[in-house]
Amino acid sequence: MALRDELLKSIWHAFTALDVDKSGKVSKSQLKVLSHNLCTVMKIPHDPVALEEHFKDDDEGPVSNQGYMPYLNKFILDKVTDNFDLQDFNKMCWTLCFKKNLGQNHLFISNDDAFKVWCIFNFLSEDRYPLVIVTEEIEYFLRKLTEAMGGSWVEERFEDYKLQLNARQQSLSAWELISLVGSGHFTKGMERQTLSMGINEVYQELILDVLKQGYMMKKGHRRKNWTERWFMLKLQSISYYVGEDLAEKKGDILLDGNCTVESLQDKEGKKCLFLMKSSHKSFEISASDKKKKQEWIQAIQTCVSLLRQGRPAPHRESRQKRRELRLKQQAEQEELELRMRELQIANEAKQLELENMRKALDEAAANAAEEEQRRLQTHTELQDRYRMDLEREKMVRQQMEQQVAQKSTELEQYLQRVRELEDMYSQLEDALEDERHARQDEEAVRRLQARLLEEEAAKRAELEQTHLRQQRAISETEAEKQELEKERLAKESALQAAMAQLEQLEQERLGALEQYQTVMKKLEDATNNTKTWKHKVAEHEGLLRLIQPGAKGQQLITNWGIAAFSEAELSLREKEWQKMKNQATQAQ
């Protein structure tokens, strides 16, 4: 059980006790006192103004349990740590609620025993409010109590009580369970002290998680003497005290998954020895007899195994399994009841359907008799009519067969025509593909011519710059004439090489122009081929319309781009360039 759920059960008892008129609400002043006591016992800083601030918008007076829960969660339970004594907390809640609910009833148990039964009720009760303990958990608790007192469990007595309980409500509240235990109904013949010891033993096991306890001898670590101690085994520790009243605690042995316990041979006059090894120390312990020794070894090994597996104490795990089994059985019972209701509804619907079918059959039988009479009267008429209809159908069938044969012939002709058109369409697609390839070749030639013209322009610009530099070098000084003459000769040779490259580029341009003309020829052929197919398609009722490519004349390509200048402008630029070249030659 989570700590929050365990705390909420005790707080619910305290809240319910403050609800004097059983209206489901408690005044804010009482809630202030309850909240202060809760904070005090759980060692939480208390803010007395928080409650007023939390309910400042609520002027309706008393607060319900649902209204108090947000404040309880936010300002108290969310701040809880494990540094407080849970037993003191339970005693505080018990003090608030037991006087109102127990009253002056004469019970066979003391107030302290009643408190322990109340804590056991909170542990075994269902996780729903108002809190109740179901029959199965009542039997579990009473069996534990009987075993702790050393008595024998009487199954027939509990079965009789369970029949009475099922007739009323199938569950008990905390105060009804205390009254049941205190009345001595299941503990007849037991002394009051025996009952108190049994309740205390069950309380220590279920609430304090004490799995085993008893007197054993322990060997000291310093003086090596043997001393009798009262040992108390829990899931995560073994505590040992001076006596069973737990007044003086002498130490703890912390348990974890690495602890081991092993039997030892008798020595030093001590028998029934075993060795307990923890993470920090080893302890030699002597039990009273072999049975007790084996029980302690088995109990300690069980705790270590549970710690290794990360499982809770056995009684907590068994309680969880019982709850899960009850939930599963409850779900199966609800599903069974639902299926029974569905079957009952289906059965009622089936009965109604059968009744309706019976009535319908009776009506159908009467109608069938009348229909038989009418059928006999009209049978002869129908035979004559059917004969005439049969002859008429034969004539219509012959006409339909003739029409079907005619339509079949027309269909074959139409299909033949469709196949021809499909062939023509395929050929037309091939022609268009050829035209597309021709256009791609044309574009490639154009890009080649453009690149050549760009290179030609670059060379011409380089030659012009070289010529201008020669002129500036000649006019600067006569003293360097000889050196410049050498440089001029070198540059002139470079100029001649550039002229040779220019002529080569001109030849490449002419070759590209020839390729371009070849591509244009292919394009014209593809266009003529397309027009031919277009004419053929038009003869077949114009089922297809072709996209005619636009006629393109031969364009002039220069190094400035396609058709950047007219032929006259290009001729004028060539003359100017030739004139500048001649002037440069004469100047040299």
Coordinates of C-alpha atoms in Angstrom, one line a residue:
M1 CA 0.0 0.0 0.0
A2 CA 1.4 3.4 -0.9
L3 CA 2.1 5.7 2.0
R4 CA -0.4 8.3 0.7
D5 CA -3.3 5.8 0.6
E6 CA -2.4 4.5 4.0
L7 CA -2.5 8.1 5.4
L8 CA -5.8 8.9 3.7
K9 CA -7.6 6.1 5.3
S10 CA -6.7 7.3 8.8
I11 CA -7.5 10.9 7.9
W12 CA -10.9 9.8 6.5
H13 CA -11.8 8.3 9.9
A14 CA -10.8 11.6 11.6
F15 CA -12.8 13.7 9.1
T16 CA -15.9 11.5 9.4
A17 CA -15.7 11.8 13.2
L18 CA -15.7 15.6 13.0
D19 CA -18.9 15.4 10.9
V20 CA -21.2 15.3 14.0
D21 CA -24.6 15.7 12.2
K22 CA -23.5 13.3 9.4
S23 CA -24.1 15.9 6.6
G24 CA -20.8 15.0 4.9
K25 CA -19.3 18.4 5.7
V26 CA -17.1 19.8 8.5
S27 CA -16.6 23.4 9.6
K28 CA -13.5 25.3 8.7
S29 CA -12.5 25.8 12.4
Q30 CA -12.5 22.0 12.9
L31 CA -10.5 21.5 9.7
K32 CA -8.0 24.1 11.0
V33 CA -7.5 22.0 14.2
L34 CA -7.3 18.8 12.2
S35 CA -4.8 20.2 9.7
H36 CA -2.6 21.6 12.6
N37 CA -2.6 18.2 14.3
L38 CA -1.7 16.5 11.1
C39 CA 1.2 18.8 10.4
T40 CA 2.4 18.5 13.9
V41 CA 2.5 14.7 14.1
M42 CA 4.0 14.4 10.5
K43 CA 6.6 17.1 11.3
I44 CA 5.4 19.4 8.4
P45 CA 5.6 23.2 8.8
H46 CA 2.0 24.4 9.3
D47 CA 0.6 27.6 7.6
P48 CA -2.5 28.6 9.5
V49 CA -3.5 31.1 6.8
A50 CA -3.3 28.6 4.0
L51 CA -6.7 27.0 4.8
E52 CA -8.5 30.4 4.7
E53 CA -6.7 31.4 1.6
H54 CA -7.6 28.1 -0.1
F55 CA -11.3 28.5 0.7
K56 CA -11.5 32.4 0.5
D57 CA -13.9 32.1 -2.5
D58 CA -16.1 29.6 -0.7
D59 CA -18.6 31.3 1.6
E60 CA -21.0 28.3 1.9
G61 CA -19.7 27.4 5.4
P62 CA -18.8 23.8 6.1
V63 CA -16.5 22.0 3.7
S64 CA -17.1 18.5 2.3
N65 CA -14.6 15.7 2.1
Q66 CA -14.1 16.3 -1.7
G67 CA -13.6 20.0 -1.0
Y68 CA -11.0 19.4 1.7
M69 CA -9.0 16.9 -0.5
P70 CA -7.3 19.5 -2.8
Y71 CA -6.0 21.4 0.3
L72 CA -5.0 18.2 2.0
N73 CA -3.0 17.0 -1.1
K74 CA -1.3 20.4 -1.8
F75 CA -0.4 21.6 1.6
I76 CA 0.1 18.4 3.7
L77 CA 0.4 15.1 1.8
D78 CA 2.6 16.5 -1.0
K79 CA 5.1 17.6 1.7
V80 CA 5.1 14.3 3.6
T81 CA 8.4 12.5 4.1
D82 CA 9.2 9.3 6.0
N83 CA 10.8 11.1 9.0
F84 CA 7.7 10.8 11.3
D85 CA 6.3 8.0 13.4
L86 CA 3.4 6.4 11.6
Q87 CA 2.2 4.8 14.8
D88 CA 1.9 8.3 16.4
F89 CA 0.0 9.5 13.4
N90 CA -2.5 6.6 13.6
K91 CA -3.0 7.2 17.4
M92 CA -3.8 10.8 16.7
C93 CA -6.5 9.9 14.2
W94 CA -7.7 7.2 16.5
T95 CA -8.1 9.7 19.3
L96 CA -10.3 11.9 17.2
C97 CA -12.7 9.2 16.1
F98 CA -12.9 6.3 18.6
K99 CA -15.0 8.1 21.3
K100 CA -17.7 9.0 18.9
N101 CA -18.0 5.5 17.2
L102 CA -17.2 3.1 20.1
G103 CA -19.2 4.9 22.8
Q104 CA -19.7 3.1 26.1
N105 CA -19.9 -0.4 24.6
H106 CA -18.6 -3.1 26.9
L107 CA -16.0 -5.0 25.0
F108 CA -13.8 -7.9 25.9
I109 CA -10.7 -6.0 24.7
S110 CA -8.9 -2.9 25.9
N111 CA -8.8 0.4 24.1
D112 CA -5.2 -0.3 23.0
D113 CA -6.3 -3.6 21.4
A114 CA -9.2 -1.8 19.8
F115 CA -6.7 0.7 18.3
K116 CA -4.7 -2.2 16.9
V117 CA -7.8 -3.8 15.4
W118 CA -8.6 -0.4 13.9
C119 CA -5.1 -0.2 12.2
I120 CA -5.5 -3.8 10.9
F121 CA -8.9 -2.8 9.5
N122 CA -7.2 0.1 7.6
F123 CA -4.6 -2.3 6.2
L124 CA -7.1 -4.9 5.0
S125 CA -10.0 -2.6 3.9
E126 CA -10.8 -1.9 0.3
D127 CA -9.5 1.2 -1.5
R128 CA -12.9 2.8 -1.8
Y129 CA -14.9 5.1 0.5
P130 CA -16.7 4.7 2.9
L131 CA -14.1 2.1 4.1
V132 CA -15.3 -1.5 4.6
I133 CA -13.6 -4.9 5.0
V134 CA -15.0 -7.7 2.8
T135 CA -15.8 -11.2 4.0
E136 CA -12.6 -12.7 2.6
E137 CA -10.4 -10.3 4.5
I138 CA -12.5 -10.8 7.7
E139 CA -11.9 -14.5 7.5
Y140 CA -8.1 -13.9 6.8
F141 CA -7.9 -11.7 9.9
L142 CA -9.8 -14.1 12.2
R143 CA -7.7 -17.0 11.0
K144 CA -4.5 -15.1 11.8
L145 CA -5.9 -14.1 15.2
T146 CA -6.9 -17.7 16.1
E147 CA -3.5 -19.0 15.0
A148 CA -1.7 -16.3 17.1
M149 CA -3.8 -17.4 20.2
G150 CA -2.9 -21.0 19.6
G151 CA -6.5 -22.0 19.0
S152 CA -8.1 -24.1 16.2
W153 CA -10.1 -22.5 13.5
V154 CA -13.8 -23.5 13.4
E155 CA -15.0 -23.3 9.8
E156 CA -18.6 -24.1 10.6
R157 CA -18.9 -21.2 13.0
F158 CA -17.6 -18.7 10.5
E159 CA -19.8 -20.1 7.7
D160 CA -22.8 -19.5 9.9
Y161 CA -21.7 -15.9 10.6
K162 CA -21.0 -15.4 6.9
L163 CA -24.5 -16.4 6.0
Q164 CA -25.8 -13.8 8.5
L165 CA -23.4 -11.2 7.1
N166 CA -24.3 -11.9 3.4
A167 CA -28.0 -11.5 4.3
R168 CA -27.2 -7.9 5.5
Q169 CA -24.3 -6.3 3.6
Q170 CA -21.3 -8.7 2.9
S171 CA -18.9 -6.3 4.6
L172 CA -18.1 -4.6 8.0
S173 CA -17.0 -1.1 9.0
A174 CA -14.1 -0.6 11.3
W175 CA -16.3 -0.2 14.4
E176 CA -18.3 -3.3 13.5
L177 CA -15.1 -5.3 13.2
I178 CA -13.9 -4.0 16.6
S179 CA -17.3 -5.0 18.1
L180 CA -17.0 -8.5 16.5
V181 CA -13.5 -9.1 18.0
G182 CA -14.4 -7.5 21.3
S183 CA -17.6 -9.5 21.7
G184 CA -15.6 -12.8 21.9
H185 CA -17.8 -14.5 19.3
F186 CA -14.9 -16.3 17.7
T187 CA -12.7 -16.4 20.8
K188 CA -14.9 -18.3 23.2
G189 CA -12.9 -20.1 25.9
M190 CA -9.9 -17.7 25.5
E191 CA -8.7 -15.5 28.3
R192 CA -8.6 -11.8 27.8
Q193 CA -4.8 -11.6 28.0
T194 CA -4.5 -14.4 25.4
L195 CA -6.7 -12.4 23.1
S196 CA -4.7 -9.3 23.7
M197 CA -1.5 -11.1 22.9
G198 CA -3.0 -12.6 19.7
I199 CA -4.1 -9.1 18.5
N200 CA -0.7 -7.7 19.3
E201 CA 1.1 -10.5 17.3
V202 CA -1.2 -10.0 14.3
Y203 CA -0.7 -6.2 14.6
Q204 CA 3.1 -6.5 14.7
E205 CA 3.0 -8.8 11.6
L206 CA 0.6 -6.8 9.4
I207 CA 1.2 -3.3 10.5
L208 CA 4.8 -3.2 11.9
D209 CA 5.9 -5.8 9.3
V210 CA 7.4 -8.1 12.0
L211 CA 8.0 -11.4 10.2
K212 CA 9.4 -13.3 13.3
Q213 CA 10.4 -12.5 16.9
G214 CA 11.7 -14.3 19.9
Y215 CA 14.6 -14.7 22.4
M216 CA 18.0 -15.9 21.2
M217 CA 21.6 -15.7 22.4
K218 CA 24.0 -13.3 20.6
K219 CA 27.8 -13.3 20.8
G220 CA 29.3 -9.9 21.5
H221 CA 31.8 -8.3 19.1
R222 CA 34.1 -6.8 21.7
R223 CA 34.0 -8.9 24.9
K224 CA 32.9 -12.1 23.0
N225 CA 30.4 -12.9 25.7
W226 CA 27.0 -14.5 25.0
T227 CA 23.9 -12.4 26.0
E228 CA 20.2 -13.2 25.6
R229 CA 18.4 -10.7 23.4
W230 CA 14.9 -10.3 22.1
F231 CA 15.2 -10.4 18.3
M232 CA 12.6 -8.9 15.9
L233 CA 12.9 -9.7 12.2
K234 CA 11.5 -7.3 9.6
L235 CA 11.9 -7.3 5.8
Q236 CA 14.9 -5.0 5.8
S237 CA 16.4 -5.3 9.3
I238 CA 16.8 -7.4 12.4
S239 CA 16.5 -5.4 15.6
Y240 CA 17.5 -6.8 19.0
Y241 CA 16.3 -5.5 22.4
V242 CA 17.1 -6.2 26.1
G243 CA 13.6 -7.6 26.6
E244 CA 10.4 -8.3 24.7
D245 CA 8.8 -5.1 26.1
L246 CA 11.1 -3.3 23.5
A247 CA 12.0 -0.7 26.2
E248 CA 15.8 -0.7 25.4
K249 CA 17.0 -1.2 21.8
K250 CA 20.6 -2.5 21.5
G251 CA 21.1 -2.5 17.8
D252 CA 20.0 -3.3 14.2
I253 CA 21.3 -5.7 11.6
L254 CA 20.5 -4.2 8.2
L255 CA 19.5 -6.7 5.5
D256 CA 20.0 -6.5 1.8
G257 CA 20.4 -8.8 -1.2
N258 CA 24.0 -9.6 -0.3
C259 CA 23.3 -10.9 3.2
T260 CA 23.8 -14.6 3.9
V261 CA 23.0 -16.9 6.7
E262 CA 24.6 -20.3 7.4
S263 CA 24.5 -23.0 10.0
L264 CA 27.5 -23.5 12.4
Q265 CA 28.8 -26.4 14.4
D266 CA 28.2 -26.4 18.2
K267 CA 31.1 -24.7 20.0
E268 CA 32.0 -23.0 23.3
G269 CA 29.2 -24.9 25.0
K270 CA 26.6 -23.3 22.7
K271 CA 24.3 -25.3 20.5
C272 CA 22.0 -24.5 17.6
L273 CA 24.3 -21.9 16.2
F274 CA 24.1 -20.0 12.9
L275 CA 26.1 -17.2 11.4
M276 CA 24.4 -14.0 10.0
K277 CA 26.7 -12.1 7.5
S278 CA 25.6 -8.5 6.6
S279 CA 27.4 -6.0 4.4
H280 CA 29.4 -4.6 7.4
K281 CA 29.4 -7.2 10.2
S282 CA 28.9 -10.9 11.0
F283 CA 26.8 -12.1 13.9
E284 CA 26.9 -15.4 15.7
I285 CA 23.5 -16.3 17.2
S286 CA 22.3 -19.3 19.2
A287 CA 18.7 -20.5 19.1
S288 CA 16.9 -22.4 21.9
D289 CA 16.5 -25.6 19.8
K290 CA 17.0 -26.9 16.3
K291 CA 13.4 -26.2 15.3
K292 CA 13.8 -22.5 16.3
K293 CA 17.2 -22.4 14.5
Q294 CA 15.8 -23.7 11.3
E295 CA 12.8 -21.4 11.5
W296 CA 15.0 -18.3 11.9
I297 CA 17.4 -19.4 9.1
Q298 CA 14.4 -20.0 6.8
A299 CA 12.8 -16.6 7.7
I300 CA 16.1 -14.7 7.2
Q301 CA 16.7 -16.4 3.8
T302 CA 13.2 -15.6 2.8
C303 CA 13.7 -11.9 3.5
V304 CA 17.0 -11.8 1.6
S305 CA 15.4 -13.5 -1.4
L306 CA 12.5 -11.0 -1.3
L307 CA 15.0 -8.1 -1.2
R308 CA 16.9 -9.5 -4.1
Q309 CA 13.7 -9.8 -6.2
G310 CA 12.4 -6.3 -5.1
R311 CA 9.2 -7.8 -3.7
P312 CA 7.3 -6.6 -0.6
A313 CA 6.7 -8.5 2.6
P314 CA 4.7 -11.8 2.2
H315 CA 1.6 -10.5 4.0
R316 CA 1.5 -7.4 1.8
E317 CA 2.1 -9.4 -1.4
S318 CA -0.7 -11.8 -0.4
R319 CA -3.1 -9.0 0.3
Q320 CA -2.4 -7.5 -3.1
K321 CA -2.9 -10.9 -4.8
R322 CA -6.3 -11.3 -2.9
R323 CA -7.4 -7.9 -4.1
E324 CA -6.4 -8.6 -7.7
L325 CA -8.2 -11.9 -7.5
R326 CA -11.3 -10.2 -6.1
L327 CA -11.2 -7.5 -8.8
K328 CA -10.9 -10.3 -11.4
Q329 CA -13.8 -12.3 -9.9
Q330 CA -15.9 -9.1 -9.7
A331 CA -15.2 -8.3 -13.3
E332 CA -16.0 -11.9 -14.3
Q333 CA -19.2 -11.7 -12.2
E334 CA -20.2 -8.4 -13.8
E335 CA -19.5 -9.8 -17.3
L336 CA -21.5 -13.0 -16.4
E337 CA -24.4 -10.8 -15.2
L338 CA -24.2 -8.7 -18.3
R339 CA -24.2 -11.9 -20.5
M340 CA -27.2 -13.3 -18.5
R341 CA -29.1 -10.0 -19.0
E342 CA -28.3 -10.1 -22.7
L343 CA -29.4 -13.7 -22.9
Q344 CA -32.6 -12.9 -21.1
I345 CA -33.3 -10.0 -23.4
A346 CA -32.5 -12.2 -26.4
N347 CA -34.7 -14.9 -25.1
E348 CA -37.6 -12.5 -24.5
A349 CA -37.1 -11.1 -28.0
K350 CA -37.0 -14.7 -29.4
Q351 CA -40.2 -15.6 -27.6
L352 CA -41.9 -12.5 -29.0
E353 CA -40.5 -13.3 -32.4
L354 CA -41.8 -16.9 -32.2
E355 CA -45.3 -15.6 -31.2
N356 CA -45.3 -13.2 -34.1
M357 CA -44.2 -16.0 -36.4
R358 CA -47.0 -18.2 -35.1
K359 CA -49.6 -15.5 -35.8
A360 CA -48.0 -14.8 -39.1
L361 CA -48.2 -18.6 -40.0
D362 CA -51.9 -18.7 -39.1
E363 CA -52.6 -15.7 -41.2
A364 CA -50.5 -17.1 -44.0
A365 CA -52.4 -20.4 -43.9
A366 CA -55.7 -18.6 -44.2
N367 CA -54.4 -16.4 -47.0
A368 CA -52.9 -19.5 -48.7
A369 CA -56.4 -21.2 -48.8
E370 CA -57.9 -18.1 -50.4
E371 CA -55.0 -17.8 -52.7
E372 CA -55.4 -21.5 -53.8
Q373 CA -59.0 -20.9 -54.7
R374 CA -58.1 -17.8 -56.8
R375 CA -55.2 -19.7 -58.3
L376 CA -57.4 -22.6 -59.5
Q377 CA -59.8 -20.0 -61.1
T378 CA -57.1 -18.2 -63.0
H379 CA -55.0 -21.3 -63.9
T380 CA -56.7 -21.9 -67.2
E381 CA -56.5 -18.2 -68.2
L382 CA -52.9 -18.1 -67.3
Q383 CA -52.1 -21.2 -69.4
D384 CA -53.6 -19.6 -72.5
R385 CA -51.9 -16.3 -71.8
Y386 CA -48.5 -18.1 -71.3
R387 CA -48.9 -19.9 -74.6
M388 CA -49.5 -16.7 -76.5
D389 CA -46.6 -15.0 -74.7
L390 CA -44.3 -17.9 -75.6
E391 CA -45.1 -17.6 -79.3
R392 CA -44.6 -13.8 -79.1
E393 CA -41.3 -14.3 -77.3
K394 CA -40.0 -16.7 -80.0
M395 CA -40.7 -14.1 -82.6
V396 CA -39.0 -11.4 -80.5
R397 CA -36.0 -13.7 -79.9
Q398 CA -35.5 -14.3 -83.7
Q399 CA -35.6 -10.6 -84.3
M400 CA -33.1 -10.0 -81.5
E401 CA -30.7 -12.7 -82.8
Q402 CA -30.7 -11.0 -86.2
Q403 CA -30.1 -7.6 -84.6
V404 CA -27.2 -9.1 -82.5
A405 CA -25.6 -10.6 -85.6
Q406 CA -25.8 -7.2 -87.3
K407 CA -24.3 -5.4 -84.3
S408 CA -21.5 -8.0 -84.0
T409 CA -20.5 -7.2 -87.6
E410 CA -20.6 -3.5 -87.0
L411 CA -18.5 -4.0 -83.8
E412 CA -15.8 -5.9 -85.7
Q413 CA -15.6 -3.1 -88.2
Y414 CA -15.3 -0.5 -85.5
L415 CA -12.6 -2.5 -83.6
Q416 CA -10.6 -2.8 -86.8
R417 CA -10.8 0.9 -87.4
V418 CA -9.8 1.5 -83.8
R419 CA -6.7 -0.7 -84.2
E420 CA -5.7 1.2 -87.4
L421 CA -6.0 4.5 -85.5
E422 CA -3.9 3.1 -82.7
D423 CA -1.2 2.1 -85.2
M424 CA -1.3 5.6 -86.7
Y425 CA -1.1 7.2 -83.3
S426 CA 2.0 5.1 -82.4
Q427 CA 3.7 6.1 -85.7
L428 CA 2.8 9.7 -85.0
E429 CA 4.4 9.5 -81.6
D430 CA 7.5 8.2 -83.1
A431 CA 7.6 11.1 -85.5
L432 CA 7.1 13.6 -82.7
E433 CA 10.0 11.8 -80.8
D434 CA 12.2 12.3 -83.8
E435 CA 11.3 15.9 -84.0
R436 CA 12.1 16.4 -80.3
H437 CA 15.5 14.8 -80.8
A438 CA 16.2 17.1 -83.8
R439 CA 15.3 20.1 -81.7
Q440 CA 17.7 18.9 -78.9
D441 CA 20.5 18.6 -81.5
E442 CA 19.7 22.1 -82.7
E443 CA 20.0 23.5 -79.2
A444 CA 23.3 21.7 -78.7
V445 CA 24.7 23.2 -82.0
R446 CA 23.5 26.6 -80.9
R447 CA 25.3 26.3 -77.6
L448 CA 28.5 25.2 -79.4
Q449 CA 28.4 28.2 -81.8
A450 CA 27.7 30.5 -78.9
R451 CA 30.8 29.1 -77.0
L452 CA 33.0 29.5 -80.1
L453 CA 31.9 33.1 -80.6
E454 CA 32.6 33.9 -77.0
E455 CA 36.1 32.5 -77.3
E456 CA 36.6 34.5 -80.6
A457 CA 35.5 37.7 -78.9
A458 CA 37.8 37.0 -76.0
K459 CA 40.8 36.5 -78.3
R460 CA 39.9 39.7 -80.3
A461 CA 39.7 41.7 -77.1
E462 CA 43.1 40.2 -76.0
L463 CA 44.6 41.2 -79.4
E464 CA 43.3 44.7 -79.1
Q465 CA 44.7 45.1 -75.7
T466 CA 48.1 43.8 -76.9
H467 CA 48.1 46.3 -79.8
L468 CA 47.2 49.2 -77.5
R469 CA 50.0 48.3 -75.1
Q470 CA 52.5 48.1 -78.0
Q471 CA 51.5 51.6 -79.2
R472 CA 51.9 53.1 -75.7
A473 CA 55.3 51.3 -75.3
I474 CA 56.6 52.8 -78.6
S475 CA 55.5 56.4 -77.7
E476 CA 56.9 56.4 -74.2
T477 CA 60.7 56.5 -75.0
E478 CA 63.2 56.0 -77.8
A479 CA 65.9 54.9 -75.3
E480 CA 64.1 51.6 -74.9
K481 CA 63.5 51.1 -78.5
Q482 CA 65.8 48.2 -78.9
E483 CA 64.3 46.3 -75.9
L484 CA 60.8 47.2 -77.0
E485 CA 61.7 46.0 -80.5
K486 CA 62.5 42.6 -79.1
E487 CA 59.3 42.6 -77.1
R488 CA 57.4 43.7 -80.1
L489 CA 58.8 40.8 -82.1
A490 CA 57.8 38.4 -79.3
K491 CA 54.3 39.9 -79.1
E492 CA 54.0 39.9 -82.9
S493 CA 54.8 36.2 -82.9
A494 CA 52.2 35.8 -80.1
L495 CA 49.8 37.9 -82.2
Q496 CA 50.4 35.6 -85.2
A497 CA 49.7 32.5 -83.0
A498 CA 46.5 34.2 -81.8
M499 CA 45.6 34.9 -85.4
A500 CA 46.2 31.2 -86.2
Q501 CA 43.9 30.3 -83.3
L502 CA 41.4 32.8 -84.5
E503 CA 41.4 31.2 -87.9
Q504 CA 41.0 27.8 -86.3
L505 CA 38.1 29.1 -84.3
E506 CA 36.6 30.5 -87.5
Q507 CA 36.9 27.0 -89.1
E508 CA 35.3 25.4 -86.0
R509 CA 32.5 28.0 -86.2
L510 CA 31.9 27.1 -89.9
G511 CA 31.9 23.4 -88.9
A512 CA 29.3 24.2 -86.2
L513 CA 27.3 26.1 -88.7
E514 CA 27.3 23.1 -91.1
Q515 CA 26.1 20.9 -88.2
Y516 CA 23.4 23.4 -87.4
Q517 CA 22.2 23.4 -91.0
T518 CA 22.2 19.5 -90.9
V519 CA 20.1 19.6 -87.7
M520 CA 17.7 22.1 -89.4
K521 CA 17.4 19.8 -92.3
K522 CA 16.5 17.0 -89.9
L523 CA 14.0 19.3 -88.2
E524 CA 12.3 20.2 -91.5
D525 CA 12.1 16.5 -92.4
A526 CA 10.5 15.7 -89.0
T527 CA 8.1 18.6 -89.6
N528 CA 7.1 17.4 -93.0
N529 CA 6.7 13.9 -91.6
T530 CA 4.4 15.3 -88.9
K531 CA 2.3 17.2 -91.4
T532 CA 2.0 14.0 -93.5
W533 CA 0.7 12.1 -90.4
K534 CA -1.6 15.0 -89.6
H535 CA -3.1 14.7 -93.0
K536 CA -3.7 11.0 -92.5
V537 CA -5.3 11.5 -89.2
A538 CA -7.6 14.2 -90.6
E539 CA -8.8 11.7 -93.2
H540 CA -10.0 9.4 -90.4
E541 CA -12.7 11.8 -89.1
G542 CA -10.2 14.0 -87.2
L543 CA -9.9 11.8 -84.1
L544 CA -6.5 13.3 -83.2
R545 CA -5.1 16.9 -83.5
L546 CA -1.4 17.4 -83.7
I547 CA 0.7 20.2 -82.3
Q548 CA 2.5 21.8 -85.1
P549 CA 6.0 23.1 -84.3
G550 CA 6.5 26.7 -85.3
A551 CA 8.6 27.3 -88.4
K552 CA 11.9 28.8 -87.5
G553 CA 14.2 30.5 -90.1
Q554 CA 17.9 30.4 -90.0
Q555 CA 19.1 32.7 -87.2
L556 CA 22.4 34.6 -87.2
I557 CA 24.7 33.6 -84.3
T558 CA 27.4 36.0 -83.1
N559 CA 29.6 36.1 -80.1
W560 CA 27.1 38.5 -78.5
G561 CA 24.3 35.9 -78.7
I562 CA 21.8 34.7 -81.2
A563 CA 20.6 37.5 -83.5
A564 CA 22.2 40.2 -81.3
F565 CA 23.1 42.3 -84.4
S566 CA 21.7 42.6 -87.9
E567 CA 24.0 41.6 -90.8
A568 CA 24.7 45.2 -91.7
E569 CA 25.8 46.1 -88.1
L570 CA 28.0 43.0 -88.0
S571 CA 29.6 43.9 -91.4
L572 CA 30.3 47.4 -90.1
R573 CA 31.9 46.1 -86.9
E574 CA 34.1 43.8 -89.0
K575 CA 35.3 46.7 -91.2
E576 CA 36.2 48.8 -88.2
W577 CA 38.2 46.0 -86.6
Q578 CA 40.1 45.3 -89.9
K579 CA 40.9 49.1 -90.1
M580 CA 42.2 49.1 -86.6
K581 CA 44.3 46.0 -87.3
N582 CA 45.8 47.7 -90.5
Q583 CA 46.7 50.9 -88.5
A584 CA 48.5 48.8 -85.9
T585 CA 50.5 47.0 -88.6
Q586 CA 51.5 50.3 -90.2
A587 CA 52.5 51.8 -86.9
Q588 CA 54.9 48.9 -86.3

